[in-house]
XYZ file of C-alpha atoms in Angstrom:
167
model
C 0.000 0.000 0.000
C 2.777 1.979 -0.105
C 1.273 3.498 -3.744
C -1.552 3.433 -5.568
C -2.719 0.963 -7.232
C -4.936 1.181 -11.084
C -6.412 -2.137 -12.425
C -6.950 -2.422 -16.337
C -9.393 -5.589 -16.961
C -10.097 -6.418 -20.580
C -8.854 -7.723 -24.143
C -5.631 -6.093 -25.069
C -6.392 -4.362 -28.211
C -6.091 -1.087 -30.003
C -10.107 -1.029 -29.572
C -9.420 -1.005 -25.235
C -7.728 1.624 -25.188
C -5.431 0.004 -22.856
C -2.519 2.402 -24.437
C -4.147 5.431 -23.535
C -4.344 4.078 -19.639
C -0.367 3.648 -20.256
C 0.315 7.156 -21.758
C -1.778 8.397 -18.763
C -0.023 6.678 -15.805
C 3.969 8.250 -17.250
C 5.328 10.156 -14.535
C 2.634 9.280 -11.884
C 4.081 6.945 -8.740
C 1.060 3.981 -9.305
C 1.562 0.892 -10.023
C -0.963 -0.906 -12.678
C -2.280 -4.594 -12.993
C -3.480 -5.132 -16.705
C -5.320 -8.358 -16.660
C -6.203 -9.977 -20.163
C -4.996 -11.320 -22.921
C -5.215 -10.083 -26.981
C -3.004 -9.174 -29.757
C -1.522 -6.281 -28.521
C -0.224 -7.842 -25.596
C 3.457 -7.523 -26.627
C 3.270 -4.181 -27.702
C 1.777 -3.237 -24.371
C 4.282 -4.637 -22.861
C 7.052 -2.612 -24.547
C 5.166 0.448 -24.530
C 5.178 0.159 -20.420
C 8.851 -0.581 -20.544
C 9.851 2.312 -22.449
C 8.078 4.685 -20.067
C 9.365 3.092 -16.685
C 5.809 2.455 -15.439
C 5.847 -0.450 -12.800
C 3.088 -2.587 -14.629
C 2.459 -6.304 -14.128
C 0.565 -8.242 -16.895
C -0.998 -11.189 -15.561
C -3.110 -12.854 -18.341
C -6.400 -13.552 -17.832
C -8.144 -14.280 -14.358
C -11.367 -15.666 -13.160
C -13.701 -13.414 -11.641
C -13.420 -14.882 -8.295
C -9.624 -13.532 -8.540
C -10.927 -10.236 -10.157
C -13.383 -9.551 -7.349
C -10.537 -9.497 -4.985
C -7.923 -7.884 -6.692
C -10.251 -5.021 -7.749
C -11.019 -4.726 -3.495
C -7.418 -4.197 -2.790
C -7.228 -1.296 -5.838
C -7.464 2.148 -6.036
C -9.176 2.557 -9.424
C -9.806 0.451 -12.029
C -9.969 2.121 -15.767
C -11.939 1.369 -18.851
C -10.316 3.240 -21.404
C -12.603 1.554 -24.497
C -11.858 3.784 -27.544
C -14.713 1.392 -29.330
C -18.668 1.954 -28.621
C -19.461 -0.450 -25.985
C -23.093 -2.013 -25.059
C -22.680 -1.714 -21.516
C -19.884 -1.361 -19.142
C -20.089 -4.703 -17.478
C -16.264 -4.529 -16.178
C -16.870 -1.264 -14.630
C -20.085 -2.320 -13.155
C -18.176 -5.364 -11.679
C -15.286 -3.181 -10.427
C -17.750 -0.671 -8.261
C -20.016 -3.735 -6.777
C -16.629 -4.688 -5.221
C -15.970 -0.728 -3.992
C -13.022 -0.135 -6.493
C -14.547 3.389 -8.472
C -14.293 2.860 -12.291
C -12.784 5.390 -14.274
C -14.435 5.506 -17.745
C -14.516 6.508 -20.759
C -17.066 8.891 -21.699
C -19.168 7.697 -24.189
C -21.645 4.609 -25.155
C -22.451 2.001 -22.074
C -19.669 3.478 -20.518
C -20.579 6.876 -19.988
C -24.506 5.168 -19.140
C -22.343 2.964 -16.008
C -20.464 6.195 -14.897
C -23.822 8.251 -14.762
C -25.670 5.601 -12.676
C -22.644 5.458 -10.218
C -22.458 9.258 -10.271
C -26.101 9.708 -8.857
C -25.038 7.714 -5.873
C -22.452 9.938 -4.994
C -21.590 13.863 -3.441
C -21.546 16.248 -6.480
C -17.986 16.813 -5.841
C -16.623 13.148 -6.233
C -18.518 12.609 -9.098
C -15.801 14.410 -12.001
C -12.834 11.965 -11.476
C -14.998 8.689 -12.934
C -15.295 10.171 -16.527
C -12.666 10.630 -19.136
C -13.027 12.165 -22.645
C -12.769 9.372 -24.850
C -9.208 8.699 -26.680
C -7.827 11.436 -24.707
C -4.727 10.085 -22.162
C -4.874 13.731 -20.444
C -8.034 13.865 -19.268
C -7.604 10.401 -18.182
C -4.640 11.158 -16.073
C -6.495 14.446 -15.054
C -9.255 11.767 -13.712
C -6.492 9.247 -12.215
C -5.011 11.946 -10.579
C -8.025 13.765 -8.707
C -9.278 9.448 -7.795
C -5.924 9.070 -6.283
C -5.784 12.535 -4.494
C -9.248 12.027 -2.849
C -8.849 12.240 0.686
C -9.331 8.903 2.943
C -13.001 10.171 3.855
C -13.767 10.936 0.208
C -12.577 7.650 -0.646
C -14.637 5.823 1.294
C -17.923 7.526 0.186
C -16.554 7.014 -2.990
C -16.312 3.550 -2.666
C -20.220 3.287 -0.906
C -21.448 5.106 -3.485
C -20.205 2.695 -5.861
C -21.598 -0.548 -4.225
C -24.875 0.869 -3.617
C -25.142 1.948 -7.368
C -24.123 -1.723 -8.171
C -27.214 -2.878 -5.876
C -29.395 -0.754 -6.842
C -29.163 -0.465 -10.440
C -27.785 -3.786 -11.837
């Protein structure tokens, strides 16, 4: 716990976005769990390693693994670039208390909205990115991670009761 931790949880394509989340993270002192598996994997991988971010790829895990690795994180991010149906991994990472930090637009932006109304007006900004841009992500990423503890917990209420409520 001695710095924060952002969990990615999806294919590893262009399409994820999963680049962006890298480009965001450069400079900040996280650490980031990308769980999946897809065809950009190695170029991922080399993309991290170039910038010096502390990122472990683990392949893909089984939800009973996810639900307790998203628990023990700070954020999880769903950085989709593509239209998505629904955000189903967000909605999984706020029943387990982790906030989501999407991607506004699509199912995603409909996920961050129904988690928003659970919360205080001023925690609600840091879930939503502007889609395919890796500044406003880290602009999100960093005003998550600089919540204080007290905001962080009704962060993290807010998101289980959406997840209850709603889905």
């Amino acid at each position: 716990r001695d710095r924060p931790t952002v969990v990615y949880v999806g294919k590893l394509s262009e399409q994820k976005g999963v680049h962006l989340l890298l480009e965001a993270l450069a400079g900040l002192d996280v650490r980031a769990v990308i769980v999946g598996f897809g065809p950009a994997r190695a170029d991922l991988e080399r993309s991290a390693a170039g910038k010096g971010l502390d990122v472990l790829f683990t392949g893909p895990l089984q939800h009973r693994h996810l639900a307790h690795l998203w628990a023990a994180a700070d954020a999880s991010v769903v950085p989709s670039v593509f239209p998505e149906a629904f955000g189903m991994v967000a909605a999984e990472a706020a029943a387990t208390g982790c906030p989501p930090i999407v991607a506004r637009h699509s199912g995603l932006a409909e996920v961050a909205a129904g988690i928003s109304a659970f919360l205080p007006p001023h925690l609600r900004t840091a879930l939503t990115f502007e889609r395919d841009d890796a500044a406003d992500l880290r602009r999100a990423l960093v005003e998550l991670l600089g919540l204080s503890a007290d905001d962080r917990q009704a962060l993290s209420q807010g998101c289980r009761e959406a997840v209850v409520a709603l889905w």
